[in-house]
Amino acid sequence: MRAVAYRTPQPISAETSLIDVELPTPAARGHDLLVEIKAISVNPVDVKVRAHSAPPADELKVLGWDAAGIVKAVGADVTLFRPGDEVFYSGVISRPGSNAEFHLVDERIVGAKPKSLDFAAAAALPLTSITAYEALFDRLKVQDAVSGAARSILIIGGAGGVGSIAIQITRALTDLTVIATASRPETQDWVKELGAHHVVNHSQPIAPQVAALGLGAPGFIFSTTNTDSHIGEIVEAIAPQGRFALIDDPKTLDIVPFKRKAVSVHWELMFTRPLYGTPDMIEQHKLLNKISELVDGGKIRTTLSEIVGPINAVNLKTAHAMVESGRMKGKAVLAGF
C-alpha cells in the first residue's frame, strides 16, 4: 500500500522530511478495523512528532491521526462496525498513523462519519472534536456552574482547529456565553461566524478586554495555544473557584498564582484513553457519534478551511508547514491518493 513516512526527524523544508513509500497492507485482528483511507487532516501533534520523534534505526514512521474512510475488514472481536461502513476517527499516538492507503484502528475510538459531509470535510473533525468535547465536559465540567462566576467561557486561540470546534460545541450543547480570542481581522471574522458571542485580541492584554465586556469574571477558561505567554492574564481574568484547562505544551507553567483563587487546573490529552486502554475508552466512540449527529442536525459545521490536494509527501509537507506557521484558520485536509 502507498504511505507517507520518515526515517529521521528533520525540518519540514528538508527534502526527505516526509517521503512516499510502499508498505505491506496490515490485517485486522481483535477489536481492530482495517480502514481504507479517503481523507486525512494535519494537526500540531503531527508536526511535533515529526520534528522530535525518531523511529528505531532503519525503520519508517508513518504519521497521521485524523482520518475518514471506509471499513474494509474487521477483527474477530468487532461488534460496532462492519465492512462498508463509513467512519471517522483520530487513532492513537502509539500506533502507525493514517497517512497510508489502509489503517488499523480500534473500533472503540471510531465514530460513524456524518452522512451530510464528504470524507474531506469529515476528516477535519475527529481529533479536535474529541479534544474540545473532553476538555469541556470531562475536564472543565462546564455543565456544573461555578458559584458566583459569570456563565461564560474564554477560549484562547479560538480560530485554531480545537478552538474552532470548541466554540461550536459550547454553543450547541450549553448556555454559556462564549468569549474567543483572535488577533487578525480574518480570524476574528471566522470565530464570529462559528458562534462566538464576543471576540478579544490575544496580542493585547486579555484580562482588561474580558472585564470591559461587563459580563463578570468567567467561570471557565480553555487555553489551546501559547498558554505560558497568557498565564498571567488567565489568572487575572478567571473567577474565584473557576476551572482552567489547557492542551498545549508550555516548557514551564507556574500554577502557584492560581492558589489565591482556588482555581483548578486540568490537562486534556485526547490520546489518554486509548493509550492506557481505560475502561471508558468507548466514550470516544460515543462522542464522535454525537458529533456526527450535531453535524447532520445542522448544529455544528466542519472546520475544514483548505484541501491541500491528494495524499502524498509533497502535499503533506505543505500542510505541515501551514500548521507550523501558527497562523492556521481551521484545518488543512488532504483527500485521496
Short mmCIF file of C-alpha atoms in Angstrom, two decimals:
data_model
loop_
_atom_site.label_atom_id
_atom_site.label_comp_id
_atom_site.label_asym_id
_atom_site.label_seq_id
_atom_site.Cartn_x
_atom_site.Cartn_y
_atom_site.Cartn_z
CA MET A 1 0.00 0.00 0.00
CA ARG A 2 1.07 3.59 -0.55
CA ALA A 3 2.02 5.64 2.50
CA VAL A 4 3.94 8.75 3.58
CA ALA A 5 6.62 8.31 6.24
CA TYR A 6 10.01 9.49 7.51
CA ARG A 7 13.22 7.93 8.84
CA THR A 8 14.75 10.75 10.88
CA PRO A 9 13.35 13.94 12.44
CA GLN A 10 14.12 16.92 10.17
CA PRO A 11 12.83 20.43 9.45
CA ILE A 12 9.87 20.27 7.10
CA SER A 13 11.94 22.14 4.49
CA ALA A 14 14.32 19.15 4.21
CA GLU A 15 13.88 17.08 1.05
CA THR A 16 13.41 13.83 2.99
CA SER A 17 11.42 15.18 5.95
CA LEU A 18 8.49 13.19 4.54
CA ILE A 19 8.76 10.61 1.76
CA ASP A 20 6.44 8.45 -0.34
CA VAL A 21 6.85 4.74 0.46
CA GLU A 22 5.28 1.32 -0.18
CA LEU A 23 4.33 -0.77 2.86
CA PRO A 24 2.53 -4.11 3.44
CA THR A 25 -1.22 -3.83 4.00
CA PRO A 26 -1.96 -4.72 7.64
CA ALA A 27 -4.57 -7.28 8.76
CA ALA A 28 -7.41 -6.60 11.20
CA ARG A 29 -7.48 -8.65 14.41
CA GLY A 30 -9.26 -8.35 17.75
CA HIS A 31 -11.13 -5.04 18.07
CA ASP A 32 -9.37 -3.51 15.05
CA LEU A 33 -10.95 -2.17 11.90
CA LEU A 34 -8.99 -2.06 8.65
CA VAL A 35 -9.99 1.27 7.13
CA GLU A 36 -9.43 2.35 3.54
CA ILE A 37 -8.34 5.95 4.00
CA LYS A 38 -10.17 8.53 1.92
CA ALA A 39 -9.03 11.75 3.63
CA ILE A 40 -6.78 12.93 6.45
CA SER A 41 -6.10 16.20 8.23
CA VAL A 42 -2.95 17.55 9.85
CA ASN A 43 -2.70 18.64 13.48
CA PRO A 44 0.03 20.18 15.65
CA VAL A 45 0.75 16.70 17.04
CA ASP A 46 1.83 15.56 13.55
CA VAL A 47 4.33 18.40 13.40
CA LYS A 48 5.67 17.81 16.92
CA VAL A 49 6.19 14.08 16.41
CA ARG A 50 7.82 14.52 13.00
CA ALA A 51 10.24 17.12 14.35
CA HIS A 52 11.27 15.30 17.51
CA SER A 53 10.46 11.56 17.49
CA ALA A 54 12.98 9.25 15.81
CA PRO A 55 11.81 5.77 14.77
CA PRO A 56 14.09 2.79 15.53
CA ALA A 57 17.12 2.53 13.26
CA ASP A 58 16.30 1.66 9.63
CA GLU A 59 12.56 1.80 10.31
CA LEU A 60 9.94 4.09 8.85
CA LYS A 61 7.44 6.06 10.91
CA VAL A 62 4.00 6.81 9.46
CA LEU A 63 2.28 9.86 10.94
CA GLY A 64 -1.33 10.91 10.82
CA TRP A 65 -4.21 10.57 13.24
CA ASP A 66 -7.28 12.31 11.86
CA ALA A 67 -8.90 10.18 9.17
CA ALA A 68 -12.11 9.41 7.35
CA GLY A 69 -12.65 6.32 5.25
CA ILE A 70 -14.45 3.04 4.63
CA VAL A 71 -14.19 -0.13 6.73
CA LYS A 72 -12.72 -2.88 4.54
CA ALA A 73 -12.29 -5.66 7.13
CA VAL A 74 -12.86 -6.23 10.85
CA GLY A 75 -11.19 -8.22 13.61
CA ALA A 76 -12.88 -11.19 15.27
CA ASP A 77 -13.98 -9.17 18.33
CA VAL A 78 -15.52 -6.22 16.47
CA THR A 79 -19.21 -5.54 17.21
CA LEU A 80 -19.72 -1.86 16.40
CA PHE A 81 -18.96 -1.78 12.65
CA ARG A 82 -18.99 -3.93 9.54
CA PRO A 83 -17.25 -3.75 6.15
CA GLY A 84 -18.64 -0.94 4.02
CA ASP A 85 -19.34 1.42 6.92
CA GLU A 86 -18.12 4.99 6.51
CA VAL A 87 -16.20 6.13 9.57
CA PHE A 88 -14.09 8.94 11.02
CA TYR A 89 -11.66 8.87 13.93
CA SER A 90 -8.33 10.06 15.30
CA GLY A 91 -6.43 6.90 16.18
CA VAL A 92 -3.78 6.75 18.89
CA ILE A 93 -0.27 8.13 19.02
CA SER A 94 1.36 4.81 19.94
CA ARG A 95 0.40 3.03 16.67
CA PRO A 96 1.23 3.60 12.99
CA GLY A 97 -0.65 6.58 11.61
CA SER A 98 -3.29 7.22 8.98
CA ASN A 99 -1.06 8.71 6.26
CA ALA A 100 -1.50 5.48 4.30
CA GLU A 101 -3.97 3.77 1.99
CA PHE A 102 -5.07 1.37 4.74
CA HIS A 103 -5.01 1.83 8.51
CA LEU A 104 -5.75 -0.22 11.63
CA VAL A 105 -7.74 1.41 14.42
CA ASP A 106 -9.59 0.12 17.49
CA GLU A 107 -13.36 0.25 16.93
CA ARG A 108 -13.92 1.77 20.38
CA ILE A 109 -12.39 5.11 19.30
CA VAL A 110 -14.16 5.28 15.92
CA GLY A 111 -17.40 7.05 15.02
CA ALA A 112 -19.88 6.88 12.17
CA LYS A 113 -18.96 9.56 9.59
CA PRO A 114 -21.52 12.37 9.35
CA LYS A 115 -23.82 11.50 6.45
CA SER A 116 -24.04 15.13 5.36
CA LEU A 117 -20.28 15.52 4.91
CA ASP A 118 -17.89 14.18 2.31
CA PHE A 119 -14.74 12.43 3.50
CA ALA A 120 -12.57 15.56 3.33
CA ALA A 121 -14.92 17.64 5.46
CA ALA A 122 -15.31 14.78 7.95
CA ALA A 123 -11.55 14.25 8.28
CA ALA A 124 -11.15 17.77 9.69
CA LEU A 125 -13.19 16.95 12.79
CA PRO A 126 -12.17 13.95 14.94
CA LEU A 127 -9.06 14.95 16.90
CA THR A 128 -10.21 18.48 17.59
CA SER A 129 -13.76 17.39 18.41
CA ILE A 130 -12.59 14.77 20.91
CA THR A 131 -10.17 17.26 22.46
CA ALA A 132 -12.75 20.01 22.75
CA TYR A 133 -15.54 17.74 24.00
CA GLU A 134 -13.37 16.06 26.64
CA ALA A 135 -11.91 19.40 27.76
CA LEU A 136 -15.36 20.96 28.11
CA PHE A 137 -17.35 18.13 29.67
CA ASP A 138 -14.85 15.72 31.25
CA ARG A 139 -12.20 18.16 32.49
CA LEU A 140 -13.86 21.57 32.97
CA LYS A 141 -17.29 20.07 33.64
CA VAL A 142 -18.96 23.14 32.18
CA GLN A 143 -22.32 21.54 32.91
CA ASP A 144 -21.70 22.34 36.59
CA ALA A 145 -21.81 26.07 37.33
CA VAL A 146 -19.05 27.88 39.24
CA SER A 147 -20.68 29.67 42.18
CA GLY A 148 -20.70 33.44 41.69
CA ALA A 149 -18.99 33.32 38.30
CA ALA A 150 -20.35 34.55 35.01
CA ARG A 151 -21.88 31.76 32.91
CA SER A 152 -19.19 32.29 30.31
CA ILE A 153 -16.10 30.60 28.91
CA LEU A 154 -12.98 32.23 27.50
CA ILE A 155 -11.43 30.18 24.67
CA ILE A 156 -7.86 31.27 23.94
CA GLY A 157 -6.89 30.56 20.32
CA GLY A 158 -10.44 30.49 19.04
CA ALA A 159 -9.58 30.32 15.34
CA GLY A 160 -7.36 27.23 15.53
CA GLY A 161 -8.52 23.68 14.98
CA VAL A 162 -9.56 22.96 18.56
CA GLY A 163 -10.85 26.46 19.24
CA SER A 164 -12.97 26.39 16.09
CA ILE A 165 -14.87 23.29 17.19
CA ALA A 166 -14.91 24.19 20.91
CA ILE A 167 -16.83 27.37 20.10
CA GLN A 168 -19.43 25.40 18.19
CA ILE A 169 -19.80 22.57 20.71
CA THR A 170 -20.20 25.09 23.53
CA ARG A 171 -22.90 26.96 21.63
CA ALA A 172 -24.71 23.75 20.64
CA LEU A 173 -24.69 21.97 24.00
CA THR A 174 -24.52 24.67 26.72
CA ASP A 175 -25.95 28.04 27.68
CA LEU A 176 -22.50 29.57 28.22
CA THR A 177 -21.55 32.93 26.74
CA VAL A 178 -18.53 32.28 24.50
CA ILE A 179 -15.63 34.72 24.51
CA ALA A 180 -12.99 33.73 21.94
CA THR A 181 -9.59 35.24 21.25
CA ALA A 182 -8.32 36.04 17.76
CA SER A 183 -5.81 38.63 16.62
CA ARG A 184 -6.33 39.18 12.88
CA PRO A 185 -9.41 40.51 11.06
CA GLU A 186 -9.89 37.26 9.14
CA THR A 187 -9.63 35.09 12.25
CA GLN A 188 -11.88 37.42 14.23
CA ASP A 189 -14.49 37.12 11.48
CA TRP A 190 -14.03 33.32 11.49
CA VAL A 191 -14.75 32.90 15.21
CA LYS A 192 -17.77 35.15 14.95
CA GLU A 193 -19.11 33.00 12.10
CA LEU A 194 -18.65 29.93 14.28
CA GLY A 195 -20.76 31.43 17.04
CA ALA A 196 -18.55 33.35 19.47
CA HIS A 197 -20.60 35.97 21.30
CA HIS A 198 -17.56 38.17 21.88
CA VAL A 199 -14.03 38.35 20.45
CA VAL A 200 -10.95 39.74 22.21
CA ASN A 201 -7.45 40.19 20.81
CA HIS A 202 -4.83 37.91 22.39
CA SER A 203 -1.99 40.07 21.04
CA GLN A 204 -3.06 42.63 23.65
CA PRO A 205 -3.71 42.16 27.40
CA ILE A 206 -6.66 39.77 27.61
CA ALA A 207 -7.99 40.33 31.12
CA PRO A 208 -8.90 44.04 30.69
CA GLN A 209 -10.71 43.24 27.43
CA VAL A 210 -12.74 40.50 29.13
CA ALA A 211 -13.54 42.78 32.07
CA ALA A 212 -14.66 45.52 29.68
CA LEU A 213 -17.37 43.24 28.30
CA GLY A 214 -19.26 43.75 31.56
CA LEU A 215 -20.19 40.08 31.95
CA GLY A 216 -18.27 39.42 35.14
CA ALA A 217 -15.35 37.03 35.56
CA PRO A 218 -15.75 33.83 33.51
CA GLY A 219 -16.04 30.58 35.42
CA PHE A 220 -14.16 28.67 32.73
CA ILE A 221 -11.07 29.33 30.62
CA PHE A 222 -9.82 26.93 27.93
CA SER A 223 -6.36 27.64 26.52
CA THR A 224 -5.44 25.93 23.26
CA THR A 225 -2.14 27.66 22.50
CA ASN A 226 0.65 29.83 23.95
CA THR A 227 -0.52 29.19 27.49
CA ASP A 228 2.81 30.23 29.01
CA SER A 229 2.51 33.64 27.33
CA HIS A 230 -1.02 34.22 28.64
CA ILE A 231 -0.87 32.64 32.11
CA GLY A 232 -0.81 35.97 33.96
CA GLU A 233 -3.85 37.20 32.05
CA ILE A 234 -5.66 33.93 32.72
CA VAL A 235 -5.02 34.20 36.47
CA GLU A 236 -6.35 37.76 36.44
CA ALA A 237 -9.40 37.06 34.28
CA ILE A 238 -10.81 33.87 35.79
CA ALA A 239 -13.40 33.85 38.56
CA PRO A 240 -12.60 32.61 42.08
CA GLN A 241 -13.07 28.82 42.20
CA GLY A 242 -13.07 28.75 38.41
CA ARG A 243 -11.76 25.92 36.26
CA PHE A 244 -8.92 26.19 33.78
CA ALA A 245 -7.98 23.66 31.07
CA LEU A 246 -5.10 23.62 28.62
CA ILE A 247 -3.90 21.36 25.81
CA ASP A 248 -0.57 22.80 24.63
CA ASP A 249 2.96 22.03 25.85
CA PRO A 250 4.47 25.00 27.70
CA LYS A 251 8.10 24.42 28.66
CA THR A 252 7.27 25.66 32.15
CA LEU A 253 3.94 26.51 33.76
CA ASP A 254 3.76 28.18 37.16
CA ILE A 255 0.29 27.47 38.54
CA VAL A 256 1.00 28.76 42.06
CA PRO A 257 -0.71 32.12 41.31
CA PHE A 258 -4.00 30.20 40.89
CA LYS A 259 -3.94 29.24 44.60
CA ARG A 260 -5.36 32.55 45.84
CA LYS A 261 -8.47 32.00 43.71
CA ALA A 262 -8.60 28.23 44.36
CA VAL A 263 -8.68 27.64 40.61
CA SER A 264 -8.47 24.02 39.45
CA VAL A 265 -6.10 23.24 36.56
CA HIS A 266 -6.90 20.46 34.08
CA TRP A 267 -4.81 18.93 31.30
CA GLU A 268 -6.58 17.43 28.30
CA LEU A 269 -4.95 14.87 26.03
CA MET A 270 -7.37 13.05 23.75
CA PHE A 271 -4.93 10.14 23.33
CA THR A 272 -5.02 9.25 27.04
CA ARG A 273 -7.99 6.87 26.91
CA PRO A 274 -6.69 4.73 24.01
CA LEU A 275 -3.06 4.95 25.18
CA TYR A 276 -3.93 3.38 28.51
CA GLY A 277 -6.89 1.30 27.37
CA THR A 278 -9.05 2.88 30.04
CA PRO A 279 -12.33 1.16 30.93
CA ASP A 280 -14.22 4.13 29.49
CA MET A 281 -12.32 4.19 26.17
CA ILE A 282 -15.58 3.61 24.30
CA GLU A 283 -16.65 7.13 25.33
CA GLN A 284 -14.68 8.38 22.32
CA HIS A 285 -16.83 6.22 20.03
CA LYS A 286 -19.94 7.68 21.66
CA LEU A 287 -18.82 11.30 21.49
CA LEU A 288 -17.79 11.01 17.83
CA ASN A 289 -21.27 9.66 17.08
CA LYS A 290 -22.64 12.67 18.98
CA ILE A 291 -20.55 14.98 16.79
CA SER A 292 -21.97 13.26 13.71
CA GLU A 293 -25.50 13.85 14.98
CA LEU A 294 -24.76 17.51 15.64
CA VAL A 295 -23.29 17.95 12.15
CA ASP A 296 -26.15 16.16 10.43
CA GLY A 297 -28.63 18.14 12.51
CA GLY A 298 -27.09 21.43 11.37
CA LYS A 299 -25.91 22.32 14.89
CA ILE A 300 -22.19 22.44 14.06
CA ARG A 301 -20.17 22.51 10.85
CA THR A 302 -16.84 21.21 9.65
CA THR A 303 -13.78 23.30 10.42
CA LEU A 304 -12.15 22.41 7.10
CA SER A 305 -10.51 25.55 5.72
CA GLU A 306 -8.38 24.18 2.88
CA ILE A 307 -7.97 20.97 0.85
CA VAL A 308 -4.26 20.92 0.08
CA GLY A 309 -4.51 18.11 -2.50
CA PRO A 310 -4.20 14.32 -2.66
CA ILE A 311 -2.29 12.37 0.00
CA ASN A 312 1.41 12.37 -0.88
CA ALA A 313 4.69 13.57 0.60
CA VAL A 314 4.77 16.89 -1.26
CA ASN A 315 1.29 17.90 -0.14
CA LEU A 316 1.82 16.68 3.41
CA LYS A 317 4.95 18.80 3.64
CA THR A 318 2.87 21.80 2.56
CA ALA A 319 0.24 21.04 5.20
CA HIS A 320 2.87 20.57 7.92
CA ALA A 321 4.39 23.94 7.01
CA MET A 322 0.94 25.54 7.24
CA VAL A 323 0.43 24.17 10.75
CA GLU A 324 3.96 25.16 11.80
CA SER A 325 3.27 28.75 10.76
CA GLY A 326 0.98 29.15 13.77
CA ARG A 327 -1.45 31.12 11.62
CA MET A 328 -3.88 28.39 10.66
CA LYS A 329 -7.58 29.10 10.49
CA GLY A 330 -9.49 25.85 10.91
CA LYS A 331 -8.00 22.66 9.45
CA ALA A 332 -5.91 21.64 6.43
CA VAL A 333 -7.03 18.39 4.76
CA LEU A 334 -5.65 16.01 2.13
CA ALA A 335 -8.02 13.77 0.19
CA GLY A 336 -7.45 10.69 -1.98
CA PHE A 337 -4.29 9.09 -3.31
#
